[in-house]
Structure formats: C-alpha cells, structure tokens
Coordinates of N, CA and C and ligand atoms in Angstrom, one line a residue:
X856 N -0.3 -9.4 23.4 CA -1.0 -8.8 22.3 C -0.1 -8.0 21.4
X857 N -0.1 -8.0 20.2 CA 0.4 -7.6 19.4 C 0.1 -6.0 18.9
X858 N 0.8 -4.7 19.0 CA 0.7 -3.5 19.4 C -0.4 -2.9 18.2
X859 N -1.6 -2.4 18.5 CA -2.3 -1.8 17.4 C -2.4 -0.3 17.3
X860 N -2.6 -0.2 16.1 CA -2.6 2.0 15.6 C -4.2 2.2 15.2
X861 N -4.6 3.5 16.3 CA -6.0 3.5 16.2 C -5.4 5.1 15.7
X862 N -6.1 5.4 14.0 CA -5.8 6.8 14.0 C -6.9 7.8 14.3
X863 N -6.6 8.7 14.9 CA -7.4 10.0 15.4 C -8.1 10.9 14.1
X864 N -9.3 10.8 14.1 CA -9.8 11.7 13.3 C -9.6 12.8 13.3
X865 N -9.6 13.6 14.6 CA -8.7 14.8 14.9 C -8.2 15.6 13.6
X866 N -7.4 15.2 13.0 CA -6.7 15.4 12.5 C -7.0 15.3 10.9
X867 N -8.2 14.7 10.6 CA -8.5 14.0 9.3 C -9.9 15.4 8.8
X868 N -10.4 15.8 7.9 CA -10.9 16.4 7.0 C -12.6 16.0 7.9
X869 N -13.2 17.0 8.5 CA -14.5 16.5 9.0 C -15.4 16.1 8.0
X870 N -15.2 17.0 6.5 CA -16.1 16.9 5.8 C -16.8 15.8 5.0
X871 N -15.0 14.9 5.1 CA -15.0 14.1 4.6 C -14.5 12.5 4.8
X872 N -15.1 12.0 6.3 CA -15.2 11.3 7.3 C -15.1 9.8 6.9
X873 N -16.2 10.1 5.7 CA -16.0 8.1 5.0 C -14.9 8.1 4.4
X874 N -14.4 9.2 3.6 CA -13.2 8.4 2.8 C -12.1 9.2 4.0
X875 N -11.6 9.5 4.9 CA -11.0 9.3 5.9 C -10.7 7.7 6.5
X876 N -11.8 7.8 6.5 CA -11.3 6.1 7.6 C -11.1 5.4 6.2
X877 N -11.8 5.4 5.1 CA -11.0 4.6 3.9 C -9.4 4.7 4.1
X878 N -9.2 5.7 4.4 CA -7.6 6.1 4.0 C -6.6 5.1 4.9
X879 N -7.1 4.8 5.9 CA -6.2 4.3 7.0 C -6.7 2.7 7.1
X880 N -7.1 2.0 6.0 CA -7.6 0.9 6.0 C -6.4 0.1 6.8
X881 N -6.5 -0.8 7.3 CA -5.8 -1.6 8.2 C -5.4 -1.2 9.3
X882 N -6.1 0.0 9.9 CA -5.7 0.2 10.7 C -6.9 -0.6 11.6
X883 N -6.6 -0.7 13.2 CA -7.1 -1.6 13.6 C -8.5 -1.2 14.4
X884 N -8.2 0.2 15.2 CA -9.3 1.0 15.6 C -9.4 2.2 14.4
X885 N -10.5 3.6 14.9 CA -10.4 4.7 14.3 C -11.0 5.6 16.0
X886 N -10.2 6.5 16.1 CA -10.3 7.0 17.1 C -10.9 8.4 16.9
X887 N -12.1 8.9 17.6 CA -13.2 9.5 17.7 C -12.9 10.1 19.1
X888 N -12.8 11.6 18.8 CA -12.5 12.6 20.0 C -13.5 13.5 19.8
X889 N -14.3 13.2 21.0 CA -15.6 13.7 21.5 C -14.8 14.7 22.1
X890 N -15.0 15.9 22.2 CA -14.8 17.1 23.2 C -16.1 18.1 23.1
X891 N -16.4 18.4 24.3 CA -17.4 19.1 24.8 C -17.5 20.8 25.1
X892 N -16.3 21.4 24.9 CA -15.9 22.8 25.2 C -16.1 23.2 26.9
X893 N -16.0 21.8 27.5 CA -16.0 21.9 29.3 C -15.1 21.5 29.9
X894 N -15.3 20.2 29.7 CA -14.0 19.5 30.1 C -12.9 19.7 29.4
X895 N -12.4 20.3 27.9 CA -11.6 20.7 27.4 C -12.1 22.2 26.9
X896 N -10.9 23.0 26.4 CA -11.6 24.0 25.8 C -11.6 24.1 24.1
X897 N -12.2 22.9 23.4 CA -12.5 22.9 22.3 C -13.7 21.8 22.1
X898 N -13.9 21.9 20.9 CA -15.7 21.6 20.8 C -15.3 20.8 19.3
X899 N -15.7 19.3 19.4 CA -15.5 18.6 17.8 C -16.5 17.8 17.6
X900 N -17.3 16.8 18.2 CA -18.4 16.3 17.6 C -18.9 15.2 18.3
X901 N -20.1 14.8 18.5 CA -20.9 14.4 19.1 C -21.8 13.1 18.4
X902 N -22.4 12.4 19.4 CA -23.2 11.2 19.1 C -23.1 10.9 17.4
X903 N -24.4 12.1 16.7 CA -25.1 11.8 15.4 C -23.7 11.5 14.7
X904 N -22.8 12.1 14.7 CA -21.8 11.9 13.7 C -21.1 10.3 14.0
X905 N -21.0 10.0 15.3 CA -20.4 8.8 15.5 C -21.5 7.9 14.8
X906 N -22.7 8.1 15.2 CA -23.9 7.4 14.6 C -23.7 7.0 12.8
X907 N -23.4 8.4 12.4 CA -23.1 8.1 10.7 C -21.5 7.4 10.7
X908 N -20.7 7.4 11.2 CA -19.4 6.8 11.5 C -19.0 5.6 11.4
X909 N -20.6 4.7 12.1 CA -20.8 3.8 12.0 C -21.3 3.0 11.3
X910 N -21.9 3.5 10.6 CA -22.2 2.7 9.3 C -21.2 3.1 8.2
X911 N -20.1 4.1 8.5 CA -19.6 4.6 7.2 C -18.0 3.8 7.3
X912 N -18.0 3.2 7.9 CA -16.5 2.3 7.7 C -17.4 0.8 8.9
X913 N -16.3 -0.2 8.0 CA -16.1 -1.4 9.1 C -15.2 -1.5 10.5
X914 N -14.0 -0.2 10.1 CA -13.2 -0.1 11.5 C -13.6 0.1 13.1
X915 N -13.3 -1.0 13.7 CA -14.3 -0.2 14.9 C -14.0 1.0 15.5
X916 N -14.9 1.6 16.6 CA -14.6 3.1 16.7 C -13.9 3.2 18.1
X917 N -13.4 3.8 18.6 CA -12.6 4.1 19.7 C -12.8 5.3 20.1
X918 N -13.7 5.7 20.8 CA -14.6 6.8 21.4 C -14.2 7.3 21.9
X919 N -13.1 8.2 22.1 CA -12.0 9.4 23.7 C -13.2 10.2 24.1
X920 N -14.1 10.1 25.3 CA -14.8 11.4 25.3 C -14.3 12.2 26.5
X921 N -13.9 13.4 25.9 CA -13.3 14.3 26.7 C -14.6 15.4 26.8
X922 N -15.2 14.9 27.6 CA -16.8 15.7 28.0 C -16.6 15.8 29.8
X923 N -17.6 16.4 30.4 CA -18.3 16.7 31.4 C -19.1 15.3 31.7
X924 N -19.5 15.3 33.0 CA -20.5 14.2 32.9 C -21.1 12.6 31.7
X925 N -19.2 11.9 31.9 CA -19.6 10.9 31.4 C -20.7 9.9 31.5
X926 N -20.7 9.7 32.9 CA -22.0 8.9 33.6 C -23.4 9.1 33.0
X927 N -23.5 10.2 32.4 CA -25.0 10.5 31.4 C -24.5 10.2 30.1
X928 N -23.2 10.5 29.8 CA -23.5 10.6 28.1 C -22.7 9.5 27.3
X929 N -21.6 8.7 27.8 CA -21.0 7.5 27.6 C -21.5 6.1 27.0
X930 N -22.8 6.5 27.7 CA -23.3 4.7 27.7 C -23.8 5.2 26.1
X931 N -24.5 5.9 25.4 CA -25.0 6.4 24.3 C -24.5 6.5 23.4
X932 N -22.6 6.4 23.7 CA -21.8 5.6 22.5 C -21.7 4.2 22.4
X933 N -21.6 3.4 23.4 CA -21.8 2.3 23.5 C -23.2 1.5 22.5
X934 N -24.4 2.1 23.0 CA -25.8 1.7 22.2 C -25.2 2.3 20.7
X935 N -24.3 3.5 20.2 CA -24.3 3.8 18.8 C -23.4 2.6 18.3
X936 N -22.9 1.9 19.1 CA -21.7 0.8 18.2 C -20.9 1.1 18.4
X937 N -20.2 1.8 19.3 CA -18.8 2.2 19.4 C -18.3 0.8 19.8
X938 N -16.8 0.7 19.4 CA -15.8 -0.9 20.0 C -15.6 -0.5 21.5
X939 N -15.3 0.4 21.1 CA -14.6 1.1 22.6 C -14.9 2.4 23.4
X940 N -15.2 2.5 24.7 CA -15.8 3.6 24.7 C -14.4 4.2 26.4
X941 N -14.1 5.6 25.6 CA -13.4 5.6 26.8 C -13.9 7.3 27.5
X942 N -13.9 7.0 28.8 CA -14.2 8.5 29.8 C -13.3 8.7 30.2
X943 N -13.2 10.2 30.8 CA -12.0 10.3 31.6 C -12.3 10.5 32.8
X944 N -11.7 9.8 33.8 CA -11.5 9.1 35.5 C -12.0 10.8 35.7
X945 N -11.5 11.9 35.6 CA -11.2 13.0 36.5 C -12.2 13.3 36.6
X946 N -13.4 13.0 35.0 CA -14.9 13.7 34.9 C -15.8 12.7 35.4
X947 N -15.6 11.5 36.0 CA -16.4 10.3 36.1 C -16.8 10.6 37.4
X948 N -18.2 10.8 37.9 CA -18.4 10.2 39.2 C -18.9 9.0 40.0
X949 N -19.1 7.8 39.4 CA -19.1 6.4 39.7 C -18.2 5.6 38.5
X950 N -16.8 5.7 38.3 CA -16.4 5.1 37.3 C -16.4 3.3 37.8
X951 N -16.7 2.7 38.8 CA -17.2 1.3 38.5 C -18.3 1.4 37.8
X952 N -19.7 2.2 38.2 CA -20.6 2.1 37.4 C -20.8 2.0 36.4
X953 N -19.8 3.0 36.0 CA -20.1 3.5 34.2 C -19.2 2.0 33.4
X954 N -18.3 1.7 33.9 CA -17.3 0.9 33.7 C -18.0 0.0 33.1
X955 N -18.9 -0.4 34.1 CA -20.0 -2.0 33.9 C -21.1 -1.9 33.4
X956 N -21.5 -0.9 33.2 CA -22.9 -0.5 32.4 C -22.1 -0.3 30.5
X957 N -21.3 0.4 30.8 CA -20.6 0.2 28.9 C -20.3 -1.0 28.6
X958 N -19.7 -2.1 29.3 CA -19.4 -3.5 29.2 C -20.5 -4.3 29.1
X959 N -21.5 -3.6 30.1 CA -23.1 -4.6 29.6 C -23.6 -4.3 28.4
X960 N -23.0 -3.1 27.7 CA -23.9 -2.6 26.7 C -23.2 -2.9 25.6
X961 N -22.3 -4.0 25.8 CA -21.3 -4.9 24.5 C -19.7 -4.1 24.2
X962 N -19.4 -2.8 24.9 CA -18.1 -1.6 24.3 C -17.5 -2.3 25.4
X963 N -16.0 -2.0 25.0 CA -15.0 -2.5 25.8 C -14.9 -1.1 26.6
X964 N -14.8 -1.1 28.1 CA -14.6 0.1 29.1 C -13.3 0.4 29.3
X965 N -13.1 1.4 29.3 CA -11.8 2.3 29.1 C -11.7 3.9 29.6
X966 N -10.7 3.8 30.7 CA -10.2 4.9 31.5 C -9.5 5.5 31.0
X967 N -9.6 7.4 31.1 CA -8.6 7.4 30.6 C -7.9 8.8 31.5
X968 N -6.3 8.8 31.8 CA -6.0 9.7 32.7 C -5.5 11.2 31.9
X969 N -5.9 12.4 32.5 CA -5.0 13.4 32.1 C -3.3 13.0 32.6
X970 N -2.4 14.2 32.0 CA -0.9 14.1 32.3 C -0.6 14.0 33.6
X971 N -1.5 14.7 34.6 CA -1.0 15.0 35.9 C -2.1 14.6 36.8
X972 N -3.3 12.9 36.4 CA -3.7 12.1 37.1 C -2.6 10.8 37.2
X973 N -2.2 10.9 38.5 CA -1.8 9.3 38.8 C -2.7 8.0 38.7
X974 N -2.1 7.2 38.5 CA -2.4 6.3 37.9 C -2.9 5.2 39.6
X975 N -2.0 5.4 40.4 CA -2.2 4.8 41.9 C -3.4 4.6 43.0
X976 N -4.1 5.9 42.8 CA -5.6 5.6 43.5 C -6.7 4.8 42.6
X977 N -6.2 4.8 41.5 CA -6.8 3.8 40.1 C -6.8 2.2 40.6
X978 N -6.3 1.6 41.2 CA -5.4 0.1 41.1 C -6.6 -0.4 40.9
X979 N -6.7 -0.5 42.3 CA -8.0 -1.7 42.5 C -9.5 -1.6 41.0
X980 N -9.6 -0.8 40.7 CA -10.7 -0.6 39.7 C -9.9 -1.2 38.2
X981 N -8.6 -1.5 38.1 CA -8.1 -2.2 36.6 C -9.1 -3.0 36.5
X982 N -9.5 -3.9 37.3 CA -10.0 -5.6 37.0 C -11.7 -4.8 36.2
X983 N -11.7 -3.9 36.5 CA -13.0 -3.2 35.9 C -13.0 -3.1 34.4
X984 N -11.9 -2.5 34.0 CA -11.5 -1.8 33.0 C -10.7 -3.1 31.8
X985 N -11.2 -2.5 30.4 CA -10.4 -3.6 29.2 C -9.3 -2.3 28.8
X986 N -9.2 -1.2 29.0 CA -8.3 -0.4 29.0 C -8.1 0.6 29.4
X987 N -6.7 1.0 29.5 CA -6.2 2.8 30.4 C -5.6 3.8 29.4
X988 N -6.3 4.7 29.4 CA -5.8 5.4 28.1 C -4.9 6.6 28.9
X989 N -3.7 7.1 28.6 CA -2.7 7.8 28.9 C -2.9 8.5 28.8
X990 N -3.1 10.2 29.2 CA -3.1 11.0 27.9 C -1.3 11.0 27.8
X991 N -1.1 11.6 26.9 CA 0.3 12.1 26.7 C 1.2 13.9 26.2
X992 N 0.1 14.2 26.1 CA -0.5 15.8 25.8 C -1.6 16.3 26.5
X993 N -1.9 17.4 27.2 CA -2.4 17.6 27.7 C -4.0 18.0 26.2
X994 N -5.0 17.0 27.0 CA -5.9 16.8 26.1 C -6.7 18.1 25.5
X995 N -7.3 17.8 24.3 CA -7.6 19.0 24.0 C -7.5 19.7 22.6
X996 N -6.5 18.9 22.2 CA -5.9 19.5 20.6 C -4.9 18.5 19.8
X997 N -5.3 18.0 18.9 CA -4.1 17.6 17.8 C -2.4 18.7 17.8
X998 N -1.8 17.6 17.5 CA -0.6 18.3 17.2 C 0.3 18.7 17.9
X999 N 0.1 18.5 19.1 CA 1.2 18.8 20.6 C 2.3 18.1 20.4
X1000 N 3.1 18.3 21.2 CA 4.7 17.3 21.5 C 4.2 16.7 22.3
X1001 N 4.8 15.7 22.2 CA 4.5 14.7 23.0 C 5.2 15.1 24.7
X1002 N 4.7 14.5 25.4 CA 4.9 14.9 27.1 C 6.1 13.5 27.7
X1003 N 7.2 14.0 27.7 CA 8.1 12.7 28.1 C 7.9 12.2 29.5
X1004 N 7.4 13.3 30.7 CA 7.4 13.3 31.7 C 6.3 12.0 32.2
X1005 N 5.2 11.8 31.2 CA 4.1 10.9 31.3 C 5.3 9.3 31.1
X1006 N 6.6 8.8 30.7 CA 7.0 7.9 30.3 C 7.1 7.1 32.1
X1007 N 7.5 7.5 33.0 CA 7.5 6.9 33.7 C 5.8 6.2 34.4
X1008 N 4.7 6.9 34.3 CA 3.7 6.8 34.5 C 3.5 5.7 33.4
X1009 N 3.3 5.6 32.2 CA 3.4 4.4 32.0 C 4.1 3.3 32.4
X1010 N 5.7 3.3 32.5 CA 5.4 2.3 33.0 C 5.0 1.4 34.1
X1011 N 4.7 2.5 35.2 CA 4.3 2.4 36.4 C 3.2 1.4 36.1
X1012 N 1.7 1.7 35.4 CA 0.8 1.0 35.0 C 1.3 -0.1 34.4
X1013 N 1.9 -0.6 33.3 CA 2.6 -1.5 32.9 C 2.8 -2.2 34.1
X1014 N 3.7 -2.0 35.0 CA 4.0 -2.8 36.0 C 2.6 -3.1 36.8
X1015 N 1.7 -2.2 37.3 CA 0.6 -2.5 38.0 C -0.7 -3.7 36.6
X1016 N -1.0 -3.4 35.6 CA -1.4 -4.4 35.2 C -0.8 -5.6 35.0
X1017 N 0.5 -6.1 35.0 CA 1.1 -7.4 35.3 C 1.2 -7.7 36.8
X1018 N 1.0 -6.8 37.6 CA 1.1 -7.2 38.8 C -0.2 -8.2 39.0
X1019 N -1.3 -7.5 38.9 CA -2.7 -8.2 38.9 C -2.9 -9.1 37.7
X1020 N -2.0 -9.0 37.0 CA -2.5 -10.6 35.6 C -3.6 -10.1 35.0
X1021 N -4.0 -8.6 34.9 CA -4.6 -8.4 33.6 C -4.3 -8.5 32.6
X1022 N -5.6 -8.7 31.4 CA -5.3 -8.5 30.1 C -5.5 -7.1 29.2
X1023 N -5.7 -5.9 30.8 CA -5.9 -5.1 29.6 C -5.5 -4.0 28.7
X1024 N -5.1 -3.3 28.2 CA -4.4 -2.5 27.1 C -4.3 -1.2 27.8
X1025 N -3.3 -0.9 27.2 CA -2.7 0.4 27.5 C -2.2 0.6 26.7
X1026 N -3.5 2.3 26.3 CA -3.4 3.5 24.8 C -2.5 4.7 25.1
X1027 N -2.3 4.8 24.6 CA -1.1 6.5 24.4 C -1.8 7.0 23.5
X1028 N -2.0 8.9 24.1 CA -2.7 9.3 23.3 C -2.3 10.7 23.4
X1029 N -1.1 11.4 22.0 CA -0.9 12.5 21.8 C 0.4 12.7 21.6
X1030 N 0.8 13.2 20.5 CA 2.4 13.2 20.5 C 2.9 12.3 20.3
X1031 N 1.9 11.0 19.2 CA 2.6 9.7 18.8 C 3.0 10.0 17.4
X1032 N 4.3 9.6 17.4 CA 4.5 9.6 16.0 C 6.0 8.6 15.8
X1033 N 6.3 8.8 14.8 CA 7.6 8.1 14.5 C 9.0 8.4 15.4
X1034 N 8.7 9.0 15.8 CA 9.9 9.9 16.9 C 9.8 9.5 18.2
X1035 N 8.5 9.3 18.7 CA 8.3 9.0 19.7 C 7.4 7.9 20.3
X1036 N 7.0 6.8 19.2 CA 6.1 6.1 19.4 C 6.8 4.5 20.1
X1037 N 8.1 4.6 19.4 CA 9.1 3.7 19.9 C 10.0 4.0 22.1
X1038 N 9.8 4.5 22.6 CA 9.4 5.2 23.6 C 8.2 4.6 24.4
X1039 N 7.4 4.9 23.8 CA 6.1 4.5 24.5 C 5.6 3.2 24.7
X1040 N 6.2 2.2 23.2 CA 5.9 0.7 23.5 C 7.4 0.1 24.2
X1041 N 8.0 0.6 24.3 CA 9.4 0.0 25.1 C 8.9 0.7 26.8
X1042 N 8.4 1.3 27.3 CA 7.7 1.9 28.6 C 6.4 0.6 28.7
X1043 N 5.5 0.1 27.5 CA 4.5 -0.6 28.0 C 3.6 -0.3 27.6
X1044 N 3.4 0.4 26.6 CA 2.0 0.9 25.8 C 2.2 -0.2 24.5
X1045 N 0.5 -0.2 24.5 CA 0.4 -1.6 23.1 C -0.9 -1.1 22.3
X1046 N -1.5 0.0 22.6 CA -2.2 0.7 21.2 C -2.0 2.0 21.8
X1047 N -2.0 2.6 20.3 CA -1.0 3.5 19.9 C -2.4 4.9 19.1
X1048 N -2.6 5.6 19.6 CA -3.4 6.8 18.9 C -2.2 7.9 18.1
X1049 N -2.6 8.1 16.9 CA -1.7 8.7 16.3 C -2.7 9.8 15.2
X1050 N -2.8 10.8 15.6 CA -3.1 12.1 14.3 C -3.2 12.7 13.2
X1051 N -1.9 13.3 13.8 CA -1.2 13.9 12.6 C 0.0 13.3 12.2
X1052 N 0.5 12.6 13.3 CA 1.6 11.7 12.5 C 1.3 10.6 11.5
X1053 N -0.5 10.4 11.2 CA -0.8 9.3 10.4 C -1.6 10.2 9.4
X1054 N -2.8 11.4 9.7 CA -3.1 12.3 8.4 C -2.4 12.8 7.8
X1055 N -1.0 13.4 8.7 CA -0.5 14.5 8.2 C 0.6 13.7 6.9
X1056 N 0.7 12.8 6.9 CA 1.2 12.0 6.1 C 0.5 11.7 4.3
X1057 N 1.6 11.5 3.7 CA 1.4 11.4 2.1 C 0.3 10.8 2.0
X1058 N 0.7 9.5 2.5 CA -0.1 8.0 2.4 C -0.8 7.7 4.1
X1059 N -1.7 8.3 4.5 CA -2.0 7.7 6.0 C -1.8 6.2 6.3
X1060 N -2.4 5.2 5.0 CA -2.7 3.9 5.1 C -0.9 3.2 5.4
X1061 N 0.3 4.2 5.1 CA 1.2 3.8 5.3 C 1.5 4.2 6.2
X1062 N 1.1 4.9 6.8 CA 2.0 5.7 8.0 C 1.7 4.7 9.3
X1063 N 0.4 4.0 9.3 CA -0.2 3.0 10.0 C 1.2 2.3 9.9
X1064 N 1.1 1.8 8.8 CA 2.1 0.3 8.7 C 2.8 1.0 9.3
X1065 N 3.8 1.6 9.0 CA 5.3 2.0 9.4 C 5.2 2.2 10.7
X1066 N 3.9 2.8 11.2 CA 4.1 3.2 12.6 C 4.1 1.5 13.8
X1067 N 3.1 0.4 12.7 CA 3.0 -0.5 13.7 C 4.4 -1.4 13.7
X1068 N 4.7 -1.0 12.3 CA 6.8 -1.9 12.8 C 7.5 -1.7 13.6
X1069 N 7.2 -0.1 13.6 CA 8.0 0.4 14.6 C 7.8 -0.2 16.0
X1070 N 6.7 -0.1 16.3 CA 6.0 -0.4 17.9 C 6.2 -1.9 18.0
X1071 N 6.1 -2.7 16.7 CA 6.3 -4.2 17.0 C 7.7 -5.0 18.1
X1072 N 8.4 -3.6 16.6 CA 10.1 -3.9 16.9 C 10.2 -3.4 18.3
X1073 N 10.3 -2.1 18.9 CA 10.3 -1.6 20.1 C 9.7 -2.8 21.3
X1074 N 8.5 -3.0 21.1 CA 8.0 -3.9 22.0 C 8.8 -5.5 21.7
X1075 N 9.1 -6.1 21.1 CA 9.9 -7.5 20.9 C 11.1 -6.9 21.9
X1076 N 11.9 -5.5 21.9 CA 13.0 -5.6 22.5 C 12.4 -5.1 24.1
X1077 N 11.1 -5.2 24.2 CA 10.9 -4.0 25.4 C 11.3 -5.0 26.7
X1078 N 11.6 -4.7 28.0 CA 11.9 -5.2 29.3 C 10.4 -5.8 29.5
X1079 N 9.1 -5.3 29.2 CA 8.3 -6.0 30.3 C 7.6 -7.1 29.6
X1080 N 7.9 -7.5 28.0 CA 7.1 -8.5 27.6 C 7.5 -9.6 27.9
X1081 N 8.7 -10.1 28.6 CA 9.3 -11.0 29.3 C 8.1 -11.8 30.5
X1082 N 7.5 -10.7 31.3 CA 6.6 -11.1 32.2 C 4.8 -11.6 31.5
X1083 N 4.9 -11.6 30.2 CA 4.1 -12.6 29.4 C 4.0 -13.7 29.4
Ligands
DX5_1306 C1 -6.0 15.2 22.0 C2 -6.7 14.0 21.4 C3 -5.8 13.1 20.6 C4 -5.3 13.8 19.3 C5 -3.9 13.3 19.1 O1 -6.7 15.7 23.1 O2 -7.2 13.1 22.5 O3 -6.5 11.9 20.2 O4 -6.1 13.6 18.2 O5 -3.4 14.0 18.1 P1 -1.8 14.0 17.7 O6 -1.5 12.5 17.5 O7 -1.6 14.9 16.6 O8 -1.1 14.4 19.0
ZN1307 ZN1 -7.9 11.1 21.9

C-alpha cells in the first residue's frame, strides 16, 4: 500500500472545521482526536461534532479516541460514519469485542498503543484489527517532539504483521513532520498522522503533498517492503 497523510485536526481552527478539512483536500484521511480529560489530561470534542464532520467534508474520518471506556463509546463513532475508528488497547476491556462489533458496524478497527505499551502481548489479536496506531508522543497534545525511542517498536510490529501475512496498516501518531516522518516509513509505518507539521504550514494542502513524497521515497528505499 502506498503511504497515506491523515491530518490531525488538533491542530486546525475548531471554529472553523469545514473549511479546515477543505484546506488539506487530498489528503487521504482527516484525523479526529477525541480526548476525554481521563484517559488523557485534556478535553477536545466529542460525537455531535464528528456527527457535523461528517457531513462537512467527503474525507473520511479517522477517529483516535483517547477516552475512558471505549467498549461503551467507540461503536457510536462507527454508527456516526467514521472510516476508521481507533481505541486505545490500555483503556479497552474486551478489545476482540470492540474490535468486531466496529467492523460489523462498517469502520475499519484500529488499536492503538501508548509509548510505553508493547506491542507483544498484542500478536495474536492483529488478525482482529485493519490497524495499529503507534502513539509516538505521549498522547494528549499537539506539538510534541517526536519520541525516537518508539522507532524500534515499530519496527518490531512491522516485522510481526509480515510475520502473520496481514494486510493491516500501521499509523504513527505525533511528532510527524518533515524531519521525522522519513524515519518512521523506513522503520514500517504507512499512514502518517501529522498536525502541526501540516496546519502549522503556509499551504496545509501542500504540506500533505510534500509530506507524502517524502514517505513514498523513504518507503521505496525502506528494508521491509521487500517482504511484499
Ligand atoms: C496527540 C494526538 C495527535 C496530535 C498530533 O495526542 O493524538 O493526533 O494531533 O499532533 P502533532 O502532529 O502536532 O504531534
Ligand atoms: Zn491522534
């Protein structure tokens, strides 16, 4: 699969949400950070707004919910239209369940680990999952440095989804930018969440492009697309 840029709203003007995702037209996802002030300590937005979200652009949405008790509130982006709905493993307490109940409800299911969850007690549940979302910053806030320490943990996963012959994706999420985005798809990452390295930009709708050449070129030279 060819590497995609889902940009983070995070980072984008709340007020002004439709002509935001206008701005990053081509980009492939738009990425939607649910936080709850529990599971992280900051508070951004919820269902109704995804709900208007969804009518307000054709991009599909890519739902991070960094909440409390996904198992109740998850499947509810799924019924709003979300493309993608992802929880995080650490807040999940049946993540097969939830896994297969978001996939019955048409969203692609997606895990996603803090910095300092391994990836190894995870294995057997990939074949569950259409994706593993990295964090790469400890979650919680736009605008961090990126976490180099997380590079081997990717590729670790990299190797464990070719081990098993999945097809499914692996997101990086925080501290993506031009500096560091080429890093992450040479380790094994193939969509790419980016913030402020794509709002904080002149032209967001370019910063997309530039950022997916980058990731193209990175990945064409990377060690593991050989096992493709
Ligand atoms: C952080 C969020 C990220 C955030 C990334 O907890 O999950 O999606 O928006 O922002 P940048 O790209 O600025 O690190
Ligand atoms: Zn996110």
């Amino acid at each position: 699969m060819s590497p995609q840029i889902s940009p983070s709203i995070l980072s984008a003007d709340f007020a002004r949400l439709a002509e935001e995702a206008e701005a990053v037209r081509g980009a492939d996802w738009l990425h939607v950070d649910v936080m709850d002030n529990h599971f992280v300590p900051n508070l951004t937005l919820g269902l109704p707004v995804v709900e208007s979200l969804r009518k307000a652009t054709d991009i599909p949405l890519d739902c991070h919910l960094m909440i409390e008790d996904p198992d109740r509130w998850a499947p509810q982006y799924a019924e709003a239209g979300a493309g993608s709905v992802t929880f995080h493993v650490e807040a999940a307490a049946a993540p097969v369940r939830l896994a297969r109940e978001l996939r019955s409800l048409g969203a692609r299911a997606s895990m996603a680990l803090k910095p300092a969850t391994p990836i190894e007690p995870y294995e057997d549940l990939l074949p569950e999952l259409d994706m593993v979302l990295l964090m790469t910053v400890e979650p919680g806030f736009g605008g961090q440095s990126f976490l180099d320490i997380t590079l081997p943990k990717i590729r670790r996963t990299r190797r464990l989804i070719d081990r098993h012959g999945l097809r499914l994706w692996l997101q990086v999420d925080g501290g993506v930018s031009a500096t560091t985005i080429e890093r992450c798809a040479e380790a094994g990452a193939d969509v790419f969440v980016a913030g402020s390295a794509v709002y904080g930009a002149d032209d967001p709708a370019a910063a997309v492009q530039a950022l997916r050449e980058q990731a193209e070129r990175a990945t064409a030279a990377a060690p593991w697309v050989d096992q493709h």
